[in-house]
mmCIF file of C-alpha atoms in Angstrom:
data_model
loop_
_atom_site.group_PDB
_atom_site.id
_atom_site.type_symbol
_atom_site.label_atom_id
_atom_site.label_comp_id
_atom_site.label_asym_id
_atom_site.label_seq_id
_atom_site.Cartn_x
_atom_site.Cartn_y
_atom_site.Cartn_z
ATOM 1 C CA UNK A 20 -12.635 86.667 59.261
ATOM 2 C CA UNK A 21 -14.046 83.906 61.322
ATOM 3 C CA UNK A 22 -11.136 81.908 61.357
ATOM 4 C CA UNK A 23 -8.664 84.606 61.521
ATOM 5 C CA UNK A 24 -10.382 86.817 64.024
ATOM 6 C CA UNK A 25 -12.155 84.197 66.456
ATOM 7 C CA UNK A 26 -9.597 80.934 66.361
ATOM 8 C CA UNK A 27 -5.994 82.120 65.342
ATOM 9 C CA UNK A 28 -6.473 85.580 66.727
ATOM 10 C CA UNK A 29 -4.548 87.006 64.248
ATOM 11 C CA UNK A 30 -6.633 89.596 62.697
ATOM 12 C CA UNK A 31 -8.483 92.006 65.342
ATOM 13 C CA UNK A 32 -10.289 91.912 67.901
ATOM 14 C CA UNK A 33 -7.537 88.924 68.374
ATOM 15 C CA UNK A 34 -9.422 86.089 69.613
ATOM 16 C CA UNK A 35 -8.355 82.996 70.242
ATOM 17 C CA UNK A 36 -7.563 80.163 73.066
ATOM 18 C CA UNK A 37 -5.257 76.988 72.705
ATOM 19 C CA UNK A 38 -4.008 74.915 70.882
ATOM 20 C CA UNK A 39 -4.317 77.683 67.995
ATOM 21 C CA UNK A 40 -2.548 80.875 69.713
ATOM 22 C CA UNK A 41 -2.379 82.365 73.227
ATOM 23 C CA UNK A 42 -4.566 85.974 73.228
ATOM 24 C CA UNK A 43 -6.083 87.607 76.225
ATOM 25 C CA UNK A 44 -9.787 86.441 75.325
ATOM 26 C CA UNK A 45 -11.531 83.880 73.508
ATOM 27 C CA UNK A 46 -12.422 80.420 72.479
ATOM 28 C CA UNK A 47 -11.506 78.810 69.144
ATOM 29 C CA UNK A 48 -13.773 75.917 69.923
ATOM 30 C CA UNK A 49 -17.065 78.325 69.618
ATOM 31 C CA UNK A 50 -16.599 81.635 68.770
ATOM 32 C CA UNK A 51 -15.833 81.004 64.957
ATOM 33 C CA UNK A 52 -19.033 79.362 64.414
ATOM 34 C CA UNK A 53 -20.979 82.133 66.713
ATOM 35 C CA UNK A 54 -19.206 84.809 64.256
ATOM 36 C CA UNK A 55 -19.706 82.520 61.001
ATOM 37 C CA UNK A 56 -23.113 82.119 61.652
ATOM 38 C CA UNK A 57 -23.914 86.010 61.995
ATOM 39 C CA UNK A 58 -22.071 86.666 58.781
ATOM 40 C CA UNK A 59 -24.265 84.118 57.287
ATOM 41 C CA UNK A 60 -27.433 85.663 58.440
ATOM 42 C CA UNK A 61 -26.372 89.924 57.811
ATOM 43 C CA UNK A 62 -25.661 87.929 54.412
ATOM 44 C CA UNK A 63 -29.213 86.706 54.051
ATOM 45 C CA UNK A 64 -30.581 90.111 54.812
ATOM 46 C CA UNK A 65 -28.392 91.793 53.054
ATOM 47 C CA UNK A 66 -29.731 89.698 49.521
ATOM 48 C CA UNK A 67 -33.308 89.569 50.565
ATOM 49 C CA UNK A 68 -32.917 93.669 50.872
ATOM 50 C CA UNK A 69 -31.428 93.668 47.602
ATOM 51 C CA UNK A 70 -33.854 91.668 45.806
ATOM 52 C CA UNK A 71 -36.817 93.078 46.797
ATOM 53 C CA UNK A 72 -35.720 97.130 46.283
ATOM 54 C CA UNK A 73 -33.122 97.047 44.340
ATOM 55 C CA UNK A 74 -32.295 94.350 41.639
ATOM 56 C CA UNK A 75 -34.949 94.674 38.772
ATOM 57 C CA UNK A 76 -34.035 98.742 38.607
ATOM 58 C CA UNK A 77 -30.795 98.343 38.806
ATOM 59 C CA UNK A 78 -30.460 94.351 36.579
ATOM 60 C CA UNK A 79 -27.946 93.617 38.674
ATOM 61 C CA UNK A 80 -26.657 90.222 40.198
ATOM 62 C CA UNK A 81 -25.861 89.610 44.210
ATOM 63 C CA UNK A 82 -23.635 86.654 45.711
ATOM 64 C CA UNK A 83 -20.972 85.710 48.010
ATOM 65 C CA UNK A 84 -17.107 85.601 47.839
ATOM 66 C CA UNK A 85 -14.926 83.172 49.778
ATOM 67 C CA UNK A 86 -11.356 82.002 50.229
ATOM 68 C CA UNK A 87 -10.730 78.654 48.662
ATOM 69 C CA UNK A 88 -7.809 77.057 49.047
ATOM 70 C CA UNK A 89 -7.420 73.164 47.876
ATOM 71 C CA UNK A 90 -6.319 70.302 49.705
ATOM 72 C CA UNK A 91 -4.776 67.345 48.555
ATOM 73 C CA UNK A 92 -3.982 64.355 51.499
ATOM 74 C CA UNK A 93 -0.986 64.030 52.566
ATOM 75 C CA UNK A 94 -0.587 60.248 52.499
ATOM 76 C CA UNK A 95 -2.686 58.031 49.892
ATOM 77 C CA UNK A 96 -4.630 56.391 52.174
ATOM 78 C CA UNK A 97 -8.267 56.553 53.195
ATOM 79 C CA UNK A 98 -8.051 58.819 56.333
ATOM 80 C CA UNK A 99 -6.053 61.409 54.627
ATOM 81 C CA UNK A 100 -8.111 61.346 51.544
ATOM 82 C CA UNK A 101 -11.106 61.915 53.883
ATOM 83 C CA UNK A 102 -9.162 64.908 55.363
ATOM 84 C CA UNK A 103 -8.499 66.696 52.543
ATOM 85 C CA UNK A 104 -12.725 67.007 51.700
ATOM 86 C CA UNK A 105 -13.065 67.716 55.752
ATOM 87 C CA UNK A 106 -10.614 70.435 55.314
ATOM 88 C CA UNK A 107 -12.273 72.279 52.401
ATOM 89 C CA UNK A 108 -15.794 71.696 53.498
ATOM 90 C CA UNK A 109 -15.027 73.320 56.871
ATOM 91 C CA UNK A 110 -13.318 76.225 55.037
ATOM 92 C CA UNK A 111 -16.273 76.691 51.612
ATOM 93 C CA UNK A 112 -18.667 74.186 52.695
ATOM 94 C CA UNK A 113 -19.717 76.304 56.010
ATOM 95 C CA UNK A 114 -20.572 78.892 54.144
ATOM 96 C CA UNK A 115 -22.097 77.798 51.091
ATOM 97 C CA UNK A 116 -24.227 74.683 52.270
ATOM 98 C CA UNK A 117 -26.801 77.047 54.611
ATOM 99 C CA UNK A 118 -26.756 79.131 51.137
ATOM 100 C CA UNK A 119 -27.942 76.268 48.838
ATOM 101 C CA UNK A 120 -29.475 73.609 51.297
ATOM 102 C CA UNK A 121 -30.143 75.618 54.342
ATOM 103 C CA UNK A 122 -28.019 73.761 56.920
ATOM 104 C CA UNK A 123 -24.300 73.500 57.684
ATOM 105 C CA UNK A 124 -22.885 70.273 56.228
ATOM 106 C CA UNK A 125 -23.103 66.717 57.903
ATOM 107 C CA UNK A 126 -19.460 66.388 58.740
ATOM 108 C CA UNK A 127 -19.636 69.607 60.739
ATOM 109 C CA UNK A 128 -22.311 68.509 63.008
ATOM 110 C CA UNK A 129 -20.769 65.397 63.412
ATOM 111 C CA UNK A 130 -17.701 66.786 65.066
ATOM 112 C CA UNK A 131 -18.918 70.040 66.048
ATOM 113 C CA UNK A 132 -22.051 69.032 67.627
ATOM 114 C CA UNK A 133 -23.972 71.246 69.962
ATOM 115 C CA UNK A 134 -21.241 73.877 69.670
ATOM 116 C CA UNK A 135 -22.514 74.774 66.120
ATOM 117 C CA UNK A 136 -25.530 77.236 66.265
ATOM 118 C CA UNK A 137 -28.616 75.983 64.468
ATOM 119 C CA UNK A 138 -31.064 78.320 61.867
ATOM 120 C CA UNK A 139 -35.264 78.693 62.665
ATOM 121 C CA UNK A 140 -37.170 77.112 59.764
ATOM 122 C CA UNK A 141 -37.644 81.018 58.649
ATOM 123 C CA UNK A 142 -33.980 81.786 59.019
ATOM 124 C CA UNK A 143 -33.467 78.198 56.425
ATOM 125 C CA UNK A 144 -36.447 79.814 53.885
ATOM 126 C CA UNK A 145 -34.106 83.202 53.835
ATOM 127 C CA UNK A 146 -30.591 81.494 53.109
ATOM 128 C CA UNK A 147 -31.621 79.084 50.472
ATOM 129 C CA UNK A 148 -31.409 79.493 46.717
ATOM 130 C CA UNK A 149 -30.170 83.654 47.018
ATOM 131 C CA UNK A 150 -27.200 83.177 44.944
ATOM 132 C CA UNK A 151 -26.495 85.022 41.609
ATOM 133 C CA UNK A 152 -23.107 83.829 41.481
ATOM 134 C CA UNK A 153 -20.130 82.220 43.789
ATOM 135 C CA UNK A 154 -16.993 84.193 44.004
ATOM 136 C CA UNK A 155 -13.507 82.533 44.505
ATOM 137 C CA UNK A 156 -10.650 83.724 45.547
ATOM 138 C CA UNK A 157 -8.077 80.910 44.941
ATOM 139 C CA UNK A 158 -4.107 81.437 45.098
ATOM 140 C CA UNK A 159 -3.099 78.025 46.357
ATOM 141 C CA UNK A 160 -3.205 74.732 47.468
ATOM 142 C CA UNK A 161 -1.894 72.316 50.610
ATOM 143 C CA UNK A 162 -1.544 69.086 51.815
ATOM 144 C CA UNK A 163 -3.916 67.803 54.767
ATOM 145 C CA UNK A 164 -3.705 65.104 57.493
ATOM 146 C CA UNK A 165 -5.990 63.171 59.142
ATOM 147 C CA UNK A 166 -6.098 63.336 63.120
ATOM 148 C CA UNK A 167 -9.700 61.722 63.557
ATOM 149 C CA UNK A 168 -7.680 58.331 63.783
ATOM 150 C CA UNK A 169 -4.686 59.528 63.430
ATOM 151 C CA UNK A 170 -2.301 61.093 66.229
ATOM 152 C CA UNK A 171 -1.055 64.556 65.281
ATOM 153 C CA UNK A 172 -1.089 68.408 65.654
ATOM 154 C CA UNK A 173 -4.447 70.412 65.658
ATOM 155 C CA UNK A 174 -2.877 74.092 66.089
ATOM 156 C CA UNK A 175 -3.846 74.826 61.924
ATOM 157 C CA UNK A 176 -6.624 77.080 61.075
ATOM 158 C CA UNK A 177 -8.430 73.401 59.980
ATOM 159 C CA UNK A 178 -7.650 72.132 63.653
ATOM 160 C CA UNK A 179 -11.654 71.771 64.340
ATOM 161 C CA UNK A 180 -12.351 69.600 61.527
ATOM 162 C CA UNK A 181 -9.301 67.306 63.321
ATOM 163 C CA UNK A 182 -7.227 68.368 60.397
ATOM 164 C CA UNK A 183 -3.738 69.402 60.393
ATOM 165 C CA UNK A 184 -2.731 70.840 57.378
ATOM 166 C CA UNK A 185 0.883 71.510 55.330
ATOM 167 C CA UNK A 186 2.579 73.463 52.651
ATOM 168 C CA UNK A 187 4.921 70.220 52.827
ATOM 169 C CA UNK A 188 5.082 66.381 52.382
ATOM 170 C CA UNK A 189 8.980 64.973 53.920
ATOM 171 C CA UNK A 190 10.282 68.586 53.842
ATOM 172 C CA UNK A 191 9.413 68.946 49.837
ATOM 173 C CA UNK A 192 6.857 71.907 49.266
ATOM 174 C CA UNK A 193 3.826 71.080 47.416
ATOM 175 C CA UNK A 194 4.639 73.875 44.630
ATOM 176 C CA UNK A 195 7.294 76.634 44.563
ATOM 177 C CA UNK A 196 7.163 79.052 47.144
ATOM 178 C CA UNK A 197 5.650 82.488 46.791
ATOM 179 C CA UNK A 198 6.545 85.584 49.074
ATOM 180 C CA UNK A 199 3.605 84.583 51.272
ATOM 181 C CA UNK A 200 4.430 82.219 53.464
ATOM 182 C CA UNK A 201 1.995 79.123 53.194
ATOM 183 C CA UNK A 202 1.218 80.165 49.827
ATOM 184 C CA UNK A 203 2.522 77.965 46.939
ATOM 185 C CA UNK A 204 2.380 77.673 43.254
ATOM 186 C CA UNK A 205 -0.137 74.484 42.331
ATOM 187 C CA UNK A 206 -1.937 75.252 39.248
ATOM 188 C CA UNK A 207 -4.118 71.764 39.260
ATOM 189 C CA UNK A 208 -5.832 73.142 42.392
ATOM 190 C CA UNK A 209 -7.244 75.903 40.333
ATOM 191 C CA UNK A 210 -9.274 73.208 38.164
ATOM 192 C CA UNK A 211 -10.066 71.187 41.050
ATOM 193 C CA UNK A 212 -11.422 73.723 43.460
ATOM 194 C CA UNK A 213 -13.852 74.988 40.358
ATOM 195 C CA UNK A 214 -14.708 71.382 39.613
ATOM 196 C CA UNK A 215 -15.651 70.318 43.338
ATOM 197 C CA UNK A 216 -17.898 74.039 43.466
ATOM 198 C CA UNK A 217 -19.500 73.290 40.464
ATOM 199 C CA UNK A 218 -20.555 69.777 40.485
ATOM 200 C CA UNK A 219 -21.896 70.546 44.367
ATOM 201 C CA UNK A 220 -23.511 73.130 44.061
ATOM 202 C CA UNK A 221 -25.704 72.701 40.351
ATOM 203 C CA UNK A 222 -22.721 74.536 38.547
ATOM 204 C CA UNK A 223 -23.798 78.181 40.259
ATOM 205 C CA UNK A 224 -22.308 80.572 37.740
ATOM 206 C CA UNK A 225 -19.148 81.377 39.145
ATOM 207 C CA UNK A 226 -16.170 84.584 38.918
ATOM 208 C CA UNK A 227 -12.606 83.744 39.927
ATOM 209 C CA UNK A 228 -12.688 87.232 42.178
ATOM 210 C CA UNK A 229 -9.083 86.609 43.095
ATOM 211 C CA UNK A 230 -5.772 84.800 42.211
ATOM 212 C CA UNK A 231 -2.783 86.093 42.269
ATOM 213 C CA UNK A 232 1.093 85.883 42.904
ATOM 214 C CA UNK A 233 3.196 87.963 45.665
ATOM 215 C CA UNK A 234 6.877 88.702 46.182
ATOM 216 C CA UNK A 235 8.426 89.607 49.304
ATOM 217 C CA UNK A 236 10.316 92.776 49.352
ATOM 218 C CA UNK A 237 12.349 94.479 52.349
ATOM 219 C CA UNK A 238 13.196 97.378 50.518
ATOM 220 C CA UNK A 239 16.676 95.888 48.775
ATOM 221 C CA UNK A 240 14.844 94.412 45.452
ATOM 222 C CA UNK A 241 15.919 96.753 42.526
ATOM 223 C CA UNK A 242 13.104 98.312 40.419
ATOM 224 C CA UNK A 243 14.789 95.971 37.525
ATOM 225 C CA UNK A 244 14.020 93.153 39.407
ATOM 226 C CA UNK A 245 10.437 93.859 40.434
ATOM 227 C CA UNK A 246 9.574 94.573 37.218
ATOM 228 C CA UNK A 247 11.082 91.830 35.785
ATOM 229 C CA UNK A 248 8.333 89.469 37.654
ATOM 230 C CA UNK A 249 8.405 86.334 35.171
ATOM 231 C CA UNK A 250 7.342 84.252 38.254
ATOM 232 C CA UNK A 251 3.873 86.114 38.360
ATOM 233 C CA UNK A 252 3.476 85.581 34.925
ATOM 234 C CA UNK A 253 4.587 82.153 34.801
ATOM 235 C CA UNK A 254 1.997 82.089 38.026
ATOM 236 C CA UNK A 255 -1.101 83.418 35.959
ATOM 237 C CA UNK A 256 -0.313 81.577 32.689
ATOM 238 C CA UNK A 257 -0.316 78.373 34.273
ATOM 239 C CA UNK A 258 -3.668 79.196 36.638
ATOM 240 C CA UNK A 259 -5.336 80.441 33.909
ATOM 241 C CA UNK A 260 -4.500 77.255 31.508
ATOM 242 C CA UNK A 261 -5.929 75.292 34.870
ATOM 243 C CA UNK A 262 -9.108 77.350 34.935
ATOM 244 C CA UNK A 263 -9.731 76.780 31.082
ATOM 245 C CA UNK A 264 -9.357 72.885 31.800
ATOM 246 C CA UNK A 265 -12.771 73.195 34.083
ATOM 247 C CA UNK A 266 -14.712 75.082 31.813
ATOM 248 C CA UNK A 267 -13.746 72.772 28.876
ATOM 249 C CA UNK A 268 -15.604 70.205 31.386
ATOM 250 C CA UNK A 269 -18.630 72.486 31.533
ATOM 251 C CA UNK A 270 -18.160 74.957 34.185
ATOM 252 C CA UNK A 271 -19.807 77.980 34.326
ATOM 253 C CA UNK A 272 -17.601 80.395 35.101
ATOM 254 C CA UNK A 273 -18.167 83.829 33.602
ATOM 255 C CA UNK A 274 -14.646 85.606 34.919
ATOM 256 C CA UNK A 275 -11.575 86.254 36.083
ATOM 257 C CA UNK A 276 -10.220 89.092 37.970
ATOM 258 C CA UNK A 277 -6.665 88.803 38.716
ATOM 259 C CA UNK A 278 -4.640 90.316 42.157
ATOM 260 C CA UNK A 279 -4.093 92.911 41.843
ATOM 261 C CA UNK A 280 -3.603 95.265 39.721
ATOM 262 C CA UNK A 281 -1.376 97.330 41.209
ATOM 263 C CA UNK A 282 0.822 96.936 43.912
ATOM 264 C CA UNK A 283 -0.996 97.715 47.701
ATOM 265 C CA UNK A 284 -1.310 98.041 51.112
ATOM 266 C CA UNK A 285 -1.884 94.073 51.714
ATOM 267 C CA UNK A 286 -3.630 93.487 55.243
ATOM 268 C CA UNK A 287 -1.056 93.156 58.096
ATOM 269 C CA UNK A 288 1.936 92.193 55.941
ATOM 270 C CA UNK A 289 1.598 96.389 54.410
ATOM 271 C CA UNK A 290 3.838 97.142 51.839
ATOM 272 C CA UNK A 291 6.188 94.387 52.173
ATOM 273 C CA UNK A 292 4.169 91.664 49.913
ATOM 274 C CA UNK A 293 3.817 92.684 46.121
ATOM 275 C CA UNK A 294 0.941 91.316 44.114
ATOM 276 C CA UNK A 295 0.489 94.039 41.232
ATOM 277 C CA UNK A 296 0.807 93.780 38.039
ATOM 278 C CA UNK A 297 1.570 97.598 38.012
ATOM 279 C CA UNK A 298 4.882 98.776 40.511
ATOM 280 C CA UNK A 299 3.742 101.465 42.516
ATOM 281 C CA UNK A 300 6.487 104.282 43.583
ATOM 282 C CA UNK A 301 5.143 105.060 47.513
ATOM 283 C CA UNK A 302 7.258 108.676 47.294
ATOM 284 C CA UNK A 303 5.690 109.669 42.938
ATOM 285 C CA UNK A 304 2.684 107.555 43.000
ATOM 286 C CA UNK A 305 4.647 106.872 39.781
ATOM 287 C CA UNK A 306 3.171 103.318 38.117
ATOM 288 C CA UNK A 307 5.394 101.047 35.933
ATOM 289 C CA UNK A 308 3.783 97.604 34.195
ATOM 290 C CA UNK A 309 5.434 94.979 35.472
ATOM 291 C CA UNK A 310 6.277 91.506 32.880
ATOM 292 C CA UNK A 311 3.188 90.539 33.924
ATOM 293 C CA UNK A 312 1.163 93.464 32.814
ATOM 294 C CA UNK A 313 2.318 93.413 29.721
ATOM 295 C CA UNK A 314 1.799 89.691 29.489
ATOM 296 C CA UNK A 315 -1.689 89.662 30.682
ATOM 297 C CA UNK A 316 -2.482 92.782 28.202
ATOM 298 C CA UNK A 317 -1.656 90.359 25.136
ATOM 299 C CA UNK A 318 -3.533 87.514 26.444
ATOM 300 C CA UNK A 319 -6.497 89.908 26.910
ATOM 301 C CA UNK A 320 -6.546 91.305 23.730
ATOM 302 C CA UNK A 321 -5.850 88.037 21.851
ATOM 303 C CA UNK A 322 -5.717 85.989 19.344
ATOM 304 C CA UNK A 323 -4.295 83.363 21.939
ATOM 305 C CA UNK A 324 -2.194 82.084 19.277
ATOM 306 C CA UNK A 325 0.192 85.125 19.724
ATOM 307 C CA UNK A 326 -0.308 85.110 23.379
ATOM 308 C CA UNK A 327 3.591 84.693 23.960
ATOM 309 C CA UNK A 328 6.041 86.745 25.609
ATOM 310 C CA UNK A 329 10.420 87.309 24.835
ATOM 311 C CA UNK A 330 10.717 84.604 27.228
ATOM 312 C CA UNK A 331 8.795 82.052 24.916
ATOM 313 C CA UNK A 332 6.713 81.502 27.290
ATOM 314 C CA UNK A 333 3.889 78.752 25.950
ATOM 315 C CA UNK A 334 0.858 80.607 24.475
ATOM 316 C CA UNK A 335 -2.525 80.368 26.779
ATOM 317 C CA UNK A 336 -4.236 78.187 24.213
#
């Protein structure tokens, strides 16, 4: 919401200045971190209420959800390398660091300087050490750029970490395409964003709240062919395989929700961007499992070792 709302503009109110979009009102240079910060703190309050009324009654557990994508660099070389961390600790990093250590990282004051608002000791003693759990919501990964020392574009959503970031490296896409654009298949990322969460923040016990796979539709895809959705299935198979690499190297992640399970209205993009594993008929309300559905129902219910679908598709485990 921060980034969307305050520096791209694309999500309302539709704030933003150049070089990242051309709206009425705003400034990407502050108003993220203004709007960031707030979130942080109705955050804090919201936990502290929580705890205090609410948790031993009800024995339940309170934490935070965020967007993760990965970044890889998109040259092997030091500057890029560096990038790719910048990149993902101004997207995860700004959020979770005031959570476990009470401050915004080092890299972000750095470049961000005065512009980033500061917490009161009190405001420190509320954030830190609240966390029952981190959520992620992982579907993909990209490719990232220095342009610290490097001459180049600054117009991404990682612009003010002097970042620009890319679904491509010499016109070849990091993974195959999905029907969201930007959004591409790279199972490793799954493994690497959980690795990087858990080894920096004391391995938190952590729920994959979302990953999922999307196809376009403009109303001339057949029911047949929606159905028959072997890319999300391939999609989940392989994330899932990536997620079971991290907690074979001891991370503590306790689930995995996948998106969605039935076919929605999907922010801005409506009713054109299918992530279900259920088709939904808009006119009957009528809903048909998908591949993938049936799939993921075997896999649930196990033994992995006849996890495996008409397509012979390799079994989870």
């Amino acid at each position: 919401m921060a980034k969307l709302s305050y520096m791209a503009g694309k999500f309302p109110p539709g704030h933003c200045s150049e070089p990242f979009g051309n709206c009425p009102f705003g400034d990407s240079a502050n108003e993220p971190y203004i709007a960031a910060h707030n979130l942080l703190l109705s955050h804090a309050a919201a936990v502290a209420i929580y705890k205090k009324d609410y948790q031993v009654k009800q024995g339940g557990s309170i934490g935070i959800v965020l967007m993760m994508k990965w970044y890889e660099p998109l040259r092997n070389i030091p500057v890029d390398i560096a990038a790719a961390e910048r990149a993902f600790l101004f997207d995860v990093a700004w959020f979770l660091d005031p959570l476990f250590f009470g401050d915004y990282p080092l890299e972000m004051h750095e470049i961000i300087g005065t512009r980033l608002p500061t917490f009161s000791p009190e405001e420190k003693r509320k954030l830190q050490n609240q966390l029952d759990f981190i959520g992620i919501n992982h579907y993909t990964s990209g490719y990232s750029q220095d342009c610290m020392f490097s001459r180049c574009k600054i117009d991404t959503l990682s612009g003010n970490a002097l970042v620009f970031t890319t679904g491509e490296r010499d016109g070849i896409p990091i993974g195959a395409p999905s029907g969201m654009d930007n959004m591409y298949v790279v199972p490793h990322g799954m493994e690497k964003t959980v690795i990087y969460i858990m080894q920096r923040y004391n391995n938190t016990p952590m729920y994959i709240t979302e990953n999922g796979y999307s196809i376009k539709t403009n109303g001339s895809v057949s029911l047949k062919d929606m159905l028959n959705d072997k890319e999300r299935t391939d999609y989940h198979q392989s994330y899932l395989t990536s997620l079971l690499n991290a907690i074979r190297q001891g991370a503590d992640v306790r689930g995995y929700f996948a998106w969605s399970l039935m076919d929605n209205f999907e922010w801005r993009h409506g009713y054109t961007l299918k992530f279900g594993l259920y088709h939904v008929d808009l006119k009957t309300q009528k809903r048909t499992p998908k591949q993938s559905a049936k799939w993921y129902k075997k896999f649930l219910s196990g033994p992995a070792s006849k996890v495996q679908m008409d397509d012979n598709l390799k079994p989870f485990v």
